[in-house]
Structure formats: structure tokens, C-alpha cells
Short mmCIF file of C-alpha atoms and ligand atoms in Angstrom, two decimals:
data_model
loop_
_atom_site.label_atom_id
_atom_site.label_comp_id
_atom_site.label_asym_id
_atom_site.label_seq_id
_atom_site.Cartn_x
_atom_site.Cartn_y
_atom_site.Cartn_z
CA MET P 901 12.22 -3.48 -0.22
CA LYS P 902 10.89 -4.30 3.39
CA PRO P 903 12.06 -7.23 5.13
CA SER P 904 9.95 -10.26 5.86
CA ILE P 905 8.77 -11.35 9.22
CA GLN P 906 10.93 -14.36 8.79
CA LYS P 907 14.04 -12.52 8.36
CA ILE P 908 13.56 -10.25 11.28
CA THR P 909 12.40 -12.91 13.59
CA VAL P 910 15.55 -15.11 12.76
CA ARG P 911 17.94 -12.29 12.67
CA ASN P 912 16.61 -11.09 16.09
CA LEU P 913 16.88 -14.70 17.39
CA ILE P 914 20.29 -15.28 16.10
CA THR P 915 21.57 -11.87 17.78
CA PHE P 916 20.00 -12.61 21.21
CA LEU P 917 21.02 -16.27 21.31
CA SER P 918 24.57 -15.47 20.03
CA VAL P 919 25.05 -12.80 22.69
CA LEU P 920 23.52 -15.39 25.37
CA ALA P 921 25.91 -18.01 24.07
CA ILE P 922 29.11 -15.69 24.31
CA ILE P 923 28.23 -14.55 27.74
CA THR P 924 27.56 -18.29 28.79
CA VAL P 925 30.83 -19.42 27.37
CA PHE P 926 32.67 -16.30 28.94
CA ILE P 927 31.16 -16.99 32.43
CA THR P 928 31.84 -20.74 32.36
CA GLY P 929 35.36 -19.87 31.21
CA VAL P 930 36.06 -17.64 34.09
CA ASN P 931 34.71 -20.16 36.45
CA PHE P 932 36.76 -22.84 34.98
CA ARG P 933 39.72 -20.80 35.55
CA GLY P 934 38.91 -20.06 39.24
CA LEU P 935 38.20 -23.79 39.64
CA ALA P 936 41.33 -24.61 38.08
CA LYS P 937 43.56 -22.34 40.03
CA GLN P 938 41.67 -23.46 43.30
CA ALA P 939 42.48 -27.06 42.29
CA MET P 940 45.98 -26.27 41.63
CA ARG P 941 46.28 -24.57 44.81
CA ASN P 942 44.93 -27.54 46.83
CA GLN P 943 47.08 -29.92 44.83
CA ALA P 944 50.17 -27.83 45.72
CA LEU P 945 49.30 -27.68 49.26
CA ALA P 946 48.52 -31.35 49.50
CA HIS P 947 51.90 -31.92 47.87
CA ALA P 948 53.55 -29.62 50.27
CA GLU P 949 52.18 -31.53 53.24
CA LEU P 950 53.28 -34.58 51.90
CA VAL P 951 56.81 -33.38 51.53
CA LYS P 952 56.61 -32.01 54.98
CA SER P 953 55.33 -35.39 56.51
CA GLY P 954 57.95 -37.36 54.66
CA LEU P 955 60.90 -35.23 55.42
CA THR P 956 59.69 -35.21 59.08
CA ALA P 957 59.53 -39.11 59.10
CA HIS P 958 62.89 -39.16 57.51
CA MET P 959 64.46 -36.93 60.04
CA LYS P 960 62.65 -38.93 62.94
CA ALA P 961 64.03 -42.11 61.33
CA GLY P 962 67.52 -40.65 60.62
CA ILE P 963 67.43 -41.19 57.27
CA MET P 964 67.59 -37.70 55.76
CA ASP P 965 70.25 -38.88 53.29
CA LYS P 966 67.69 -40.70 51.72
CA ARG P 967 65.20 -37.75 51.30
CA ASP P 968 66.15 -37.18 47.58
CA TYR P 969 64.95 -40.26 46.44
CA TYR P 970 61.67 -39.65 48.16
CA LEU P 971 61.38 -36.12 46.77
CA GLU P 972 61.90 -37.58 43.19
CA GLU P 973 59.42 -40.21 43.52
CA ILE P 974 56.85 -37.48 44.51
CA MET P 975 57.78 -35.49 41.45
CA ARG P 976 57.53 -38.70 39.25
CA LEU P 977 54.38 -40.12 40.62
CA HIS P 978 52.42 -36.82 40.87
CA ASN P 979 53.54 -35.20 37.65
CA VAL P 980 55.24 -32.30 39.47
CA ASN P 981 57.64 -30.41 37.09
CA SER P 982 60.15 -29.32 39.96
CA LEU P 983 60.17 -29.75 43.79
CA HIS P 984 62.60 -27.82 45.91
CA VAL P 985 63.23 -27.39 49.48
CA ILE P 986 64.30 -24.22 50.98
CA ARG P 987 65.63 -23.94 54.56
CA SER P 988 65.26 -21.05 56.79
CA GLU P 989 68.31 -19.39 58.54
CA PRO P 990 67.65 -21.20 61.92
CA ILE P 991 67.48 -24.67 60.41
CA ILE P 992 70.50 -23.78 58.22
CA GLY P 993 72.07 -23.02 61.67
CA GLN P 994 71.13 -26.10 63.13
CA PHE P 995 71.72 -28.75 60.24
CA GLY P 996 73.75 -26.84 57.62
CA SER P 997 72.65 -26.51 53.91
CA GLY P 998 73.69 -27.31 50.37
CA LYS P 999 71.58 -30.45 49.99
CA ALA P 1000 70.32 -31.60 46.46
CA LEU P 1001 66.74 -30.30 45.62
CA GLU P 1002 67.29 -27.08 47.58
CA ARG P 1003 66.79 -23.69 46.15
CA GLU P 1004 68.29 -20.31 46.95
CA PHE P 1005 66.26 -17.40 48.21
CA ASP P 1006 64.58 -15.36 45.78
CA SER P 1007 61.99 -12.57 46.18
CA VAL P 1008 59.14 -15.09 46.18
CA THR P 1009 60.81 -17.09 49.01
CA LYS P 1010 61.37 -13.98 50.88
CA GLN P 1011 58.07 -12.92 50.72
CA VAL P 1012 56.76 -16.17 51.97
CA PHE P 1013 59.39 -16.11 54.89
CA GLU P 1014 58.15 -12.79 55.74
CA THR P 1015 54.52 -13.07 55.48
CA LYS P 1016 54.29 -16.84 56.34
CA GLN P 1017 51.68 -17.20 53.72
CA PRO P 1018 51.88 -19.30 50.77
CA VAL P 1019 52.28 -17.52 47.20
CA PHE P 1020 50.94 -18.96 44.13
CA ILE P 1021 52.19 -17.60 40.69
CA LEU P 1022 50.38 -18.89 37.68
CA ASP P 1023 52.18 -18.67 34.12
CA GLU P 1024 49.17 -19.43 31.94
CA TYR P 1025 49.92 -17.60 28.75
CA THR P 1026 52.61 -20.07 27.59
CA LEU P 1027 52.53 -23.16 25.53
CA ARG P 1028 53.11 -25.03 28.57
CA PRO P 1029 51.47 -23.24 31.32
CA THR P 1030 52.51 -23.75 35.11
CA VAL P 1031 51.87 -22.86 38.53
CA ARG P 1032 54.67 -22.16 41.04
CA ALA P 1033 53.58 -22.70 44.69
CA THR P 1034 55.83 -21.58 47.44
CA ILE P 1035 54.46 -22.94 50.79
CA PRO P 1036 55.91 -22.16 54.17
CA TYR P 1037 56.49 -24.51 56.86
CA ILE P 1038 55.72 -23.14 60.14
CA ALA P 1039 56.93 -24.57 63.42
CA THR P 1040 54.30 -26.01 65.62
CA SER P 1041 53.93 -28.68 68.54
CA GLU P 1042 50.24 -29.65 67.44
CA GLY P 1043 49.57 -32.83 65.75
CA LYS P 1044 51.39 -36.22 65.54
CA LEU P 1045 54.45 -34.53 64.20
CA ASN P 1046 55.91 -32.11 66.76
CA CYS P 1047 58.36 -29.80 65.00
CA LEU P 1048 59.73 -28.64 68.33
CA GLY P 1049 60.88 -32.19 69.15
CA CYS P 1050 63.71 -31.77 66.61
CA HIS P 1051 63.85 -28.17 65.89
CA GLN P 1052 65.28 -25.90 68.55
CA VAL P 1053 62.92 -22.95 67.84
CA PRO P 1054 59.88 -21.25 69.20
CA ALA P 1055 56.55 -22.15 67.83
CA GLY P 1056 55.57 -20.12 64.94
CA THR P 1057 59.17 -19.97 63.60
CA VAL P 1058 59.37 -20.40 59.78
CA LEU P 1059 61.30 -23.46 59.30
CA GLY P 1060 61.59 -23.52 55.68
CA ALA P 1061 59.36 -23.89 52.39
CA VAL P 1062 58.52 -26.08 49.66
CA ASP P 1063 58.73 -24.65 46.11
CA ILE P 1064 56.52 -26.61 43.69
CA GLU P 1065 56.01 -26.12 40.02
CA LEU P 1066 53.13 -27.94 38.49
CA ASP P 1067 52.07 -28.41 35.13
CA VAL P 1068 48.56 -26.94 34.72
CA SER P 1069 48.23 -27.47 30.76
CA ASP P 1070 46.11 -30.49 31.56
CA TYR P 1071 43.65 -28.37 33.24
CA GLN P 1072 43.86 -25.66 30.73
CA ARG P 1073 43.20 -28.39 27.97
CA ARG P 1074 40.23 -29.81 29.65
CA SER P 1075 38.73 -26.40 30.35
CA LEU P 1076 39.33 -25.55 26.53
CA VAL P 1077 37.69 -28.77 25.52
CA VAL P 1078 34.45 -27.96 27.56
CA LEU P 1079 34.33 -24.38 26.47
CA ALA P 1080 34.67 -25.52 22.98
CA GLY P 1081 32.07 -28.24 23.40
CA LEU P 1082 29.87 -25.69 25.09
CA ALA P 1083 30.43 -23.26 22.11
CA ALA P 1084 29.69 -25.92 19.47
CA THR P 1085 26.67 -27.00 21.37
CA SER P 1086 25.53 -23.43 21.44
CA VAL P 1087 26.06 -22.89 17.73
CA ILE P 1088 24.35 -26.25 16.75
CA PHE P 1089 21.22 -25.27 19.07
CA LEU P 1090 21.41 -21.64 17.40
CA ILE P 1091 21.15 -23.23 14.02
CA LEU P 1092 18.65 -25.76 14.88
CA ILE P 1093 16.40 -23.09 16.78
CA ALA P 1094 16.91 -20.56 13.87
CA VAL P 1095 15.83 -23.08 11.27
CA ASN P 1096 13.02 -24.34 13.21
CA THR P 1097 11.92 -20.72 13.79
CA SER P 1098 12.34 -19.86 10.12
CA HIS P 1099 10.20 -23.02 9.28
CA THR P 1100 7.61 -22.35 11.81
CA ILE P 1101 7.07 -18.84 10.62
CA ARG P 1102 6.96 -19.73 6.81
CA ARG P 1103 4.44 -22.62 7.88
CA HIS P 1104 2.27 -20.85 10.11
CA VAL P 1105 2.64 -17.12 9.18
CA GLN P 1106 4.03 -16.54 5.81
CA SER P 1107 2.26 -19.15 3.72
CA PRO P 1108 -1.13 -18.78 5.32
CA LEU P 1109 -1.03 -15.08 4.82
CA HIS P 1110 -0.18 -15.59 1.15
CA THR P 1111 -3.13 -17.93 1.12
CA LEU P 1112 -5.35 -15.63 2.77
CA ILE P 1113 -4.39 -12.90 0.53
CA GLU P 1114 -5.15 -14.95 -2.45
CA ARG P 1115 -8.52 -16.22 -1.21
CA ALA P 1116 -9.47 -12.54 -0.17
CA LYS P 1117 -9.07 -11.53 -3.60
CA ILE P 1118 -11.36 -14.28 -5.11
CA ALA P 1119 -13.66 -13.58 -2.23
CA TYR P 1120 -13.95 -9.93 -3.26
CA ARG P 1121 -14.42 -11.12 -7.06
CA GLN P 1122 -16.82 -13.76 -6.60
CA HIS P 1123 -18.70 -12.42 -3.50
CA SER P 1124 -18.03 -15.68 -1.58
CA PRO P 1125 -16.48 -15.70 1.97
CA VAL P 1126 -12.99 -16.93 2.63
CA ASN P 1127 -13.08 -20.42 4.47
CA PRO P 1128 -11.36 -19.78 7.79
CA GLU P 1129 -11.33 -23.39 8.76
CA ILE P 1130 -8.60 -24.09 6.33
CA PHE P 1131 -6.09 -22.20 8.45
CA THR P 1132 -4.14 -23.64 11.45
CA THR P 1133 -3.74 -20.67 13.63
CA LYS P 1134 -6.11 -18.47 15.75
CA GLU P 1135 -4.82 -15.30 14.36
CA ILE P 1136 -5.03 -16.20 10.70
CA THR P 1137 -8.58 -17.39 11.29
CA HIS P 1138 -9.53 -14.22 13.17
CA VAL P 1139 -8.15 -12.15 10.10
CA ALA P 1140 -10.19 -14.36 7.76
CA ASN P 1141 -13.28 -13.88 9.58
CA GLU P 1142 -12.51 -10.13 9.66
CA ILE P 1143 -12.08 -10.13 5.96
CA ASN P 1144 -15.40 -11.89 5.30
CA LEU P 1145 -16.97 -9.44 7.56
CA PHE P 1146 -15.49 -6.34 5.70
CA ASN P 1147 -16.13 -8.07 2.29
CA SER P 1148 -19.99 -8.37 3.40
CA LYS P 1149 -20.12 -4.90 4.46
CA VAL P 1150 -18.56 -3.52 1.42
CA ILE P 1151 -20.76 -5.62 -0.92
CA ALA P 1152 -23.95 -4.37 0.98
CA HIS P 1153 -22.75 -0.89 0.60
CA ARG P 1154 -22.02 -1.30 -3.13
CA ASP P 1155 -25.50 -2.81 -3.40
CA LEU P 1156 -26.99 0.10 -1.56
CA LEU P 1157 -24.96 2.58 -3.87
CA ARG P 1158 -26.05 0.92 -6.96
CA LYS P 1159 -29.59 0.95 -5.85
CA LYS P 1160 -29.32 4.69 -5.02
CA ASN P 1161 -27.52 5.34 -8.30
CA LYS P 1162 -30.20 3.69 -9.99
CA ASP P 1163 -33.20 5.80 -8.24
CA LEU P 1164 -30.84 8.75 -8.90
CA MET P 1165 -30.82 7.89 -12.70
CA ALA P 1166 -34.43 7.32 -12.63
CA LEU P 1167 -35.07 10.67 -11.00
CA ASN P 1168 -32.65 12.30 -13.53
CA ASP P 1169 -34.57 10.71 -16.54
CA GLU P 1170 -37.91 11.98 -14.81
CA ILE P 1171 -36.45 15.49 -14.58
CA GLU P 1172 -35.04 15.45 -18.26
CA GLY P 1173 -38.31 14.05 -19.59
CA THR P 1174 -40.17 16.73 -17.71
CA LEU P 1175 -37.98 19.40 -19.04
CA ARG P 1176 -38.34 17.85 -22.56
CA GLU P 1177 -42.23 17.94 -22.16
CA THR P 1178 -42.15 21.56 -20.73
CA VAL P 1179 -39.98 22.70 -23.62
CA TYR P 1180 -42.30 20.98 -26.16
CA ALA P 1181 -45.30 22.62 -24.51
CA MET P 1182 -43.75 26.01 -24.71
CA GLY P 1183 -43.11 25.65 -28.21
CA VAL P 1184 -46.71 24.48 -28.71
CA ILE P 1185 -48.09 27.40 -26.53
CA GLU P 1186 -45.93 29.80 -28.78
CA GLU P 1187 -47.26 28.15 -31.82
CA GLN P 1188 -51.00 28.49 -30.76
CA ARG P 1189 -50.57 32.09 -29.77
CA SER P 1190 -48.86 33.24 -33.04
CA LYS P 1191 -50.09 32.79 -36.56
CA GLU P 1192 -48.33 29.59 -37.03
CA THR P 1193 -50.16 26.69 -38.74
CA HIS P 1194 -51.42 23.76 -36.85
CA ASN P 1195 -48.97 21.19 -35.88
CA HIS P 1196 -46.08 23.37 -37.08
CA THR P 1197 -43.95 22.69 -34.04
CA LYS P 1198 -44.46 18.92 -34.32
CA ARG P 1199 -43.57 18.65 -37.64
CA VAL P 1200 -40.50 20.96 -37.61
CA THR P 1201 -39.36 18.78 -34.74
CA LEU P 1202 -39.76 15.63 -36.64
CA PHE P 1203 -38.10 17.21 -39.64
CA CYS P 1204 -35.08 18.37 -37.60
CA GLN P 1205 -34.89 14.91 -36.03
CA LEU P 1206 -34.88 13.31 -39.62
CA LEU P 1207 -32.24 15.82 -41.00
CA ALA P 1208 -29.75 15.38 -38.02
CA ARG P 1209 -29.96 11.61 -38.21
CA GLU P 1210 -29.39 11.62 -42.06
CA LEU P 1211 -26.59 13.95 -41.58
CA GLU P 1212 -25.10 11.45 -39.45
CA LEU P 1213 -24.86 13.65 -36.29
CA SER P 1214 -24.22 11.77 -33.07
CA ASP P 1215 -27.04 10.10 -31.10
CA GLU P 1216 -26.70 12.95 -28.42
CA ASP P 1217 -26.96 15.79 -31.09
CA VAL P 1218 -30.11 14.11 -32.73
CA ASP P 1219 -31.59 13.98 -29.27
CA MET P 1220 -30.53 17.51 -28.61
CA ILE P 1221 -32.09 19.04 -31.62
CA THR P 1222 -35.06 16.97 -31.16
CA ALA P 1223 -35.65 18.40 -27.72
CA ALA P 1224 -34.45 21.91 -28.32
CA SER P 1225 -36.09 22.85 -31.78
CA PRO P 1226 -39.58 23.48 -30.39
CA LEU P 1227 -38.34 26.63 -29.07
CA HIS P 1228 -36.78 28.10 -32.18
CA ASP P 1229 -39.63 30.94 -32.26
CA ILE P 1230 -40.16 31.30 -28.37
CA GLY P 1231 -38.85 34.65 -28.72
CA LYS P 1232 -42.17 35.80 -30.63
CA LEU P 1233 -43.79 35.62 -27.01
CA GLY P 1234 -42.07 39.02 -26.78
CA ILE P 1235 -43.59 40.55 -30.10
CA PRO P 1236 -46.45 42.52 -29.46
CA ASP P 1237 -49.74 40.84 -30.39
CA GLU P 1238 -50.95 43.52 -32.85
CA ILE P 1239 -47.77 42.79 -34.79
CA ASN P 1240 -47.49 39.10 -34.18
CA LEU P 1241 -51.26 38.36 -34.82
CA LYS P 1242 -51.67 40.84 -37.73
CA PRO P 1243 -53.37 39.53 -40.62
CA GLY P 1244 -51.82 40.22 -43.90
CA LYS P 1245 -48.64 41.42 -44.90
CA LEU P 1246 -46.23 43.33 -42.52
CA THR P 1247 -44.77 46.70 -42.95
CA ASP P 1248 -41.06 46.98 -43.04
CA GLU P 1249 -40.99 48.54 -39.50
CA GLU P 1250 -43.21 45.77 -38.36
CA PHE P 1251 -40.96 43.04 -39.96
CA LYS P 1252 -37.88 44.43 -38.15
CA ILE P 1253 -39.78 44.25 -34.94
CA VAL P 1254 -40.74 40.64 -35.72
CA GLN P 1255 -37.05 39.84 -36.42
CA ASN P 1256 -36.27 40.74 -33.07
CA HIS P 1257 -37.83 37.30 -31.76
CA ALA P 1258 -34.34 35.83 -32.57
CA ARG P 1259 -32.55 37.90 -30.13
CA ILE P 1260 -35.57 37.93 -27.47
CA GLY P 1261 -35.47 34.07 -27.70
CA TYR P 1262 -31.92 33.85 -27.04
CA ALA P 1263 -32.32 36.35 -24.00
CA MET P 1264 -34.88 34.37 -22.52
CA LEU P 1265 -32.81 30.98 -22.61
CA LYS P 1266 -29.16 31.93 -22.75
CA HIS P 1267 -28.83 32.00 -18.69
CA SER P 1268 -29.90 28.28 -18.37
CA THR P 1269 -27.28 25.71 -17.40
CA ARG P 1270 -29.25 22.89 -18.93
CA ASP P 1271 -27.90 21.54 -22.15
CA ILE P 1272 -31.43 21.37 -23.74
CA LEU P 1273 -32.11 25.06 -23.06
CA ARG P 1274 -28.55 26.44 -24.01
CA ALA P 1275 -29.04 24.38 -27.47
CA ALA P 1276 -32.39 26.13 -27.60
CA ALA P 1277 -30.98 29.31 -27.13
CA ILE P 1278 -28.34 28.96 -29.79
CA ILE P 1279 -31.25 27.63 -32.32
CA ALA P 1280 -33.52 30.76 -31.26
CA LEU P 1281 -30.67 33.23 -31.98
CA GLN P 1282 -29.43 31.68 -35.30
CA HIS P 1283 -32.39 30.01 -36.92
CA HIS P 1284 -32.80 32.95 -39.24
CA GLU P 1285 -29.15 33.16 -40.22
CA LYS P 1286 -28.37 32.26 -44.01
CA TRP P 1287 -25.39 30.35 -45.38
CA ASP P 1288 -24.47 33.12 -47.54
CA GLY P 1289 -24.39 35.57 -44.62
CA SER P 1290 -27.55 37.54 -45.77
CA GLY P 1291 -29.65 36.45 -42.68
CA TYR P 1292 -30.43 37.88 -39.38
CA PRO P 1293 -29.79 38.88 -36.68
CA GLN P 1294 -25.92 38.71 -36.91
CA GLY P 1295 -25.48 38.10 -40.56
CA LEU P 1296 -23.50 34.66 -39.71
CA ARG P 1297 -22.28 32.77 -42.63
CA GLY P 1298 -21.57 29.13 -43.32
CA GLU P 1299 -20.40 27.15 -40.47
CA GLU P 1300 -20.27 30.09 -38.37
CA ILE P 1301 -24.00 29.06 -38.00
CA HIS P 1302 -24.40 26.19 -35.48
CA VAL P 1303 -25.42 22.97 -37.36
CA TYR P 1304 -28.61 22.85 -35.24
CA ALA P 1305 -29.74 26.21 -36.31
CA ARG P 1306 -28.69 25.44 -40.04
CA ILE P 1307 -31.04 22.27 -39.86
CA VAL P 1308 -33.94 24.26 -38.04
CA ALA P 1309 -33.64 26.72 -40.77
CA LEU P 1310 -34.50 24.46 -43.54
CA ALA P 1311 -37.19 22.46 -41.52
CA ASP P 1312 -38.77 25.76 -40.32
CA VAL P 1313 -38.92 27.27 -44.17
CA PHE P 1314 -40.01 24.20 -45.62
CA ASP P 1315 -42.85 23.74 -43.21
CA ALA P 1316 -43.81 27.21 -43.71
CA LEU P 1317 -43.94 26.89 -47.82
CA ILE P 1318 -46.13 23.80 -47.67
CA SER P 1319 -48.46 24.88 -44.94
CA PRO P 1320 -51.12 27.63 -45.57
CA ARG P 1321 -50.45 31.13 -44.03
CA VAL P 1322 -53.21 33.86 -43.57
CA TYR P 1323 -51.32 35.67 -46.51
CA LYS P 1324 -50.77 32.70 -48.76
CA GLU P 1325 -51.74 29.30 -50.09
CA PRO P 1326 -49.84 26.28 -49.34
CA TRP P 1327 -47.13 25.52 -51.87
CA GLU P 1328 -47.39 22.27 -53.90
CA LEU P 1329 -44.39 19.94 -52.59
CA GLN P 1330 -42.57 20.10 -55.81
CA ARG P 1331 -42.36 23.75 -56.03
CA ALA P 1332 -41.17 24.09 -52.20
CA VAL P 1333 -38.42 21.40 -53.17
CA GLU P 1334 -37.45 23.38 -56.15
CA TRP P 1335 -37.17 26.39 -54.37
CA ILE P 1336 -35.22 24.97 -51.37
CA THR P 1337 -32.94 23.65 -54.15
CA GLU P 1338 -32.35 26.88 -55.54
CA GLN P 1339 -31.39 28.10 -52.03
CA ARG P 1340 -28.55 25.34 -51.59
CA GLY P 1341 -25.46 27.49 -50.61
CA ARG P 1342 -27.60 30.76 -50.52
CA HIS P 1343 -30.20 30.32 -47.76
CA PHE P 1344 -29.30 26.79 -46.62
CA ASP P 1345 -26.44 24.82 -45.91
CA PRO P 1346 -25.75 22.66 -49.19
CA ALA P 1347 -25.21 19.52 -47.02
CA VAL P 1348 -28.56 19.89 -45.28
CA VAL P 1349 -30.31 20.58 -48.67
CA ASP P 1350 -28.72 17.42 -49.95
CA VAL P 1351 -30.05 15.25 -47.40
CA PHE P 1352 -33.47 16.80 -47.70
CA VAL P 1353 -33.60 16.22 -51.49
CA ASP P 1354 -32.53 12.66 -50.79
CA HIS P 1355 -35.35 12.25 -48.30
CA VAL P 1356 -38.30 14.40 -49.73
CA ASP P 1357 -40.60 11.48 -49.56
CA ASP P 1358 -39.81 11.10 -45.86
CA PHE P 1359 -40.64 14.80 -45.28
CA ALA P 1360 -43.85 14.74 -47.13
CA ALA P 1361 -44.96 11.51 -45.25
CA ILE P 1362 -44.31 13.29 -41.90
CA HIS P 1363 -46.37 16.40 -43.17
CA ASP P 1364 -49.04 14.07 -44.21
CA HIS P 1365 -49.16 12.55 -40.90
CA TYR P 1366 -49.46 15.74 -39.12
CA PRO P 1367 -51.77 17.73 -41.17
CA TYR P 1368 -52.29 21.28 -40.34
CA ASP P 1369 -56.24 21.03 -40.31
CA THR P 1370 -56.63 18.71 -37.27
CA ASP P 1371 -56.93 19.40 -33.69
CA THR P 1372 -53.69 19.17 -31.69
CA ASP P 1373 -53.44 15.89 -30.14
CA TYR P 1374 -51.40 16.62 -26.88
CA GLU P 1375 -50.73 12.88 -25.87
CA ASP P 1376 -49.31 12.69 -29.27
CA LEU P 1377 -47.16 15.73 -28.62
CA PHE P 1378 -45.66 14.51 -25.62
CA ALA P 1379 -44.69 11.34 -27.16
CA ILE P 1380 -42.62 13.35 -29.52
CA ALA P 1381 -40.98 15.16 -26.85
CA GLN P 1382 -39.78 12.02 -25.41
FE1 FE2 K 1786 -38.39 32.19 -36.46
FE1 FE2 K 1787 -41.28 28.41 -37.07
#
């Protein structure tokens, strides 16, 4: 799952501010340490100067035997851990040694005497941190206290040193308190900034975005724009406006597509209608050219439609057989006129030639990709097949014969029986029905015969409505094709 803007922002903010706080505390700590060291140095130097002035005064006053009291008072009053005086060789030679609060030479005092520079040693990593300051006294004739007045040494001679140990725990404690305060303040500010940032993002980014998404969905469904005024920030308002613009374009495109689709459907209907009319006209042309009785195509088409509907074929199948059945004998256009138009009975040889109309019709139509013409091709090929397999041209039987062809077979034969031909009178309806009933399961599909028998009156009505002795009404023909 992807992190939220709120999470990323707060995380980054905490990281950066934490690093900033750590750096700040570190720098402050280092500075405090430096300041503390400097302060301790200054304090030690001031004490050393105080000791020097005091001892010189004692010497001038001739009360050196009282100096220990003075030094102890300095230690007590100035919070000094220890205070020692160290005499140099010339002073020991002049005044002797062995006084209280004096200290033996060690490596530090040796270094101070040699370099004539103070040495400060900080021992800060203990429970009670201290600094030891060893400060040399250099003989000088300058200032109010002229050393050379008492000491018989040349100027610049190291007369001795003061060794002071100061307690720095107070400095360290104060520094730690300041650093802790700084760190605590940083943490508090860090938390406050994180909370505030989180709240700001939730209020001004996350919540408006969520609202915007919901409003955008409603806007798309209801085709109403998102109201940009409900958002408090410039950016979200801008996005809302962009969504409105996008939605309006989508809706406009959709309307355009709907219109184009409607136009295409109308065009398709027109093409389909034209094809149906053309197919029907071709059937009529074939009918007029051959010996077929007047209105044969029209009646057969309506018989087929009736049978298909009563057989409970789908609406698409009913529609398809209605459109395609007019071409059932289109192959007769390929039969020579002298045979096709021959009055009277055909010879066996001529009859065989006539039978070719099934294959010729199929060959004429089979290459089409249009559903109507493909259905017409099947009907043309199979409409003389018989249920018992004794038909032509392939001798198909039963359900091997397409249901369209099984329907057309009955419709075509029925119309031929009750219509006049040059070689016969029209049969009475009853006789035709009886003959067709006899052919149930032989010539015709039993199911088709059953439907036919159940609706004989409807077939008779169609036959009466389109009699064979009237002129062709072309407007009516096209009405059927539709
Ligand atoms: Fe035929
Ligand atoms: Fe026919």
C-alpha cells in the first residue's frame, strides 16, 4: 500500500528537524564546553593573581607566617578545592622551604617552570569534574608590586607557581541543564510542528481531495459540475475546475458519439432495408421470368414467416427466413428459357436440368458475407431436400436439412398445390392439406406439418389475400420485404 502525503511529509519533517536539533545541541554543547574552560582559566588566573598580590603584601608587611590563613580563606570563599604554592630554586635558596600549603615538583610544575606558561588540566569525565591550573609567577619590576625589591633575581626569573584545583561540576551541571532544556524544547517544537503539519495536510489536502473525488464521481454521473468554491486552497480549486472542463469535454464527446452511432445505425438500417428490398425484387424477377404463378414469392414469404413464428424460432430467425426465402428459386435464372418456360410436362432429362437450380442458386449466393444472403444460399440449396432423404441435390435427411429449408419446402409446395400451373388446375385446399399431412415424416418435417395443420386457416387467408390472378402491387411487395 502506498504511503499517504501526510505520512511522507511528517516523516521527512521529523527526520530533518531531528538532525537539525541534534546538530544544534551538539554545537551548543561544544561551545558551552569551550566557554566553561575559558571561564575556569580566567577564574584560575584571577585566583593566582589574588594569591600573588596577597603573598607579596604579606611579604612586604613581614607577616608571611600568617599567609596560610590567607590562602585557606581564599579556598573557602572562592570554592577552591585545593591551593598550593610552589617555590622555585632561587626562592628556596633565599627564603628556604617547607611551609604548609606548598607542593613538591611534579611533571606539570616542571613543565610550567621550563616553559614559563600556565598549564590547565581538565578532568571532566568523573562524577566530580575538576580543573587543575598551574600558573607561574615571573619576576618583574613593573606594576605596583616590584618583585625585584624583595627577590634577588633578574627580571623574568620564575619565582614559583600557584597550583589551584577548581571544581567544575557546577559549570558542567549548568551546561547539561541548558543542553537538556534545548533538547526538550526542540522535541516539544518537533512534536508541535509534526502535529500541526499533519493537521494542515489532513485539513487542506487529504480531506479536500477525498471530497473532490466524491464530487467528481457524482458530477460524472449526474452531468453537473463540481462547485470549486467549496474548496479553500488554490490548488484544489484549480483541480476542480480542470475536472469540470474534462467532464464537459467527455460529455460533449459522448453526445457526439451517440449521435454518430445513431446516424450509423440509421445508415445500417437503410442498407439492410435496401438489401431486403433488393432480395425481394430479385425473387419477384425470378418469379416473373419463370412459370411461377402470380404472387408466388409474396405468399411463400408470408407462409414461411407464419411457420417460423409458430415453430417458436427466435425473432432473428423469423426475420431472417422472411428476408431470405424469396430467393429460394433464384437458381432458375441459370436454367435455359426453353426448359424453364416450356409449357407442359418436362422430360426426365429436362427435369434433371431444372433440378440444377438448387446448386446454381447456392453458387450465386454462397460467397456473400451478408447474413441474409448466406441464409438465402442455404435455402436455395436445400429447399428440395426431403425429410426422409429422398430429395435433391444432396439427399440430406431429417435435421441435416436446415430448418429454414424445411420450412420453405412446405411453403413452396403448398403454394404450388393450391395455385394453377400450366400443366394442372389448382387443388382444393382440403386435398392439399391431406396430401401434405400424408407427407409428414416423408417429404416434410413432422413438426412443420403439425404447425401447418394447426394453422391451415391462416394459410388460406394469406392465399386469399394475395390471389394469383391480380396484377403485382410493387408497393405492397416492398412492404413485405421490410
Ligand atoms: Fe425450387
Ligand atoms: Fe417456388
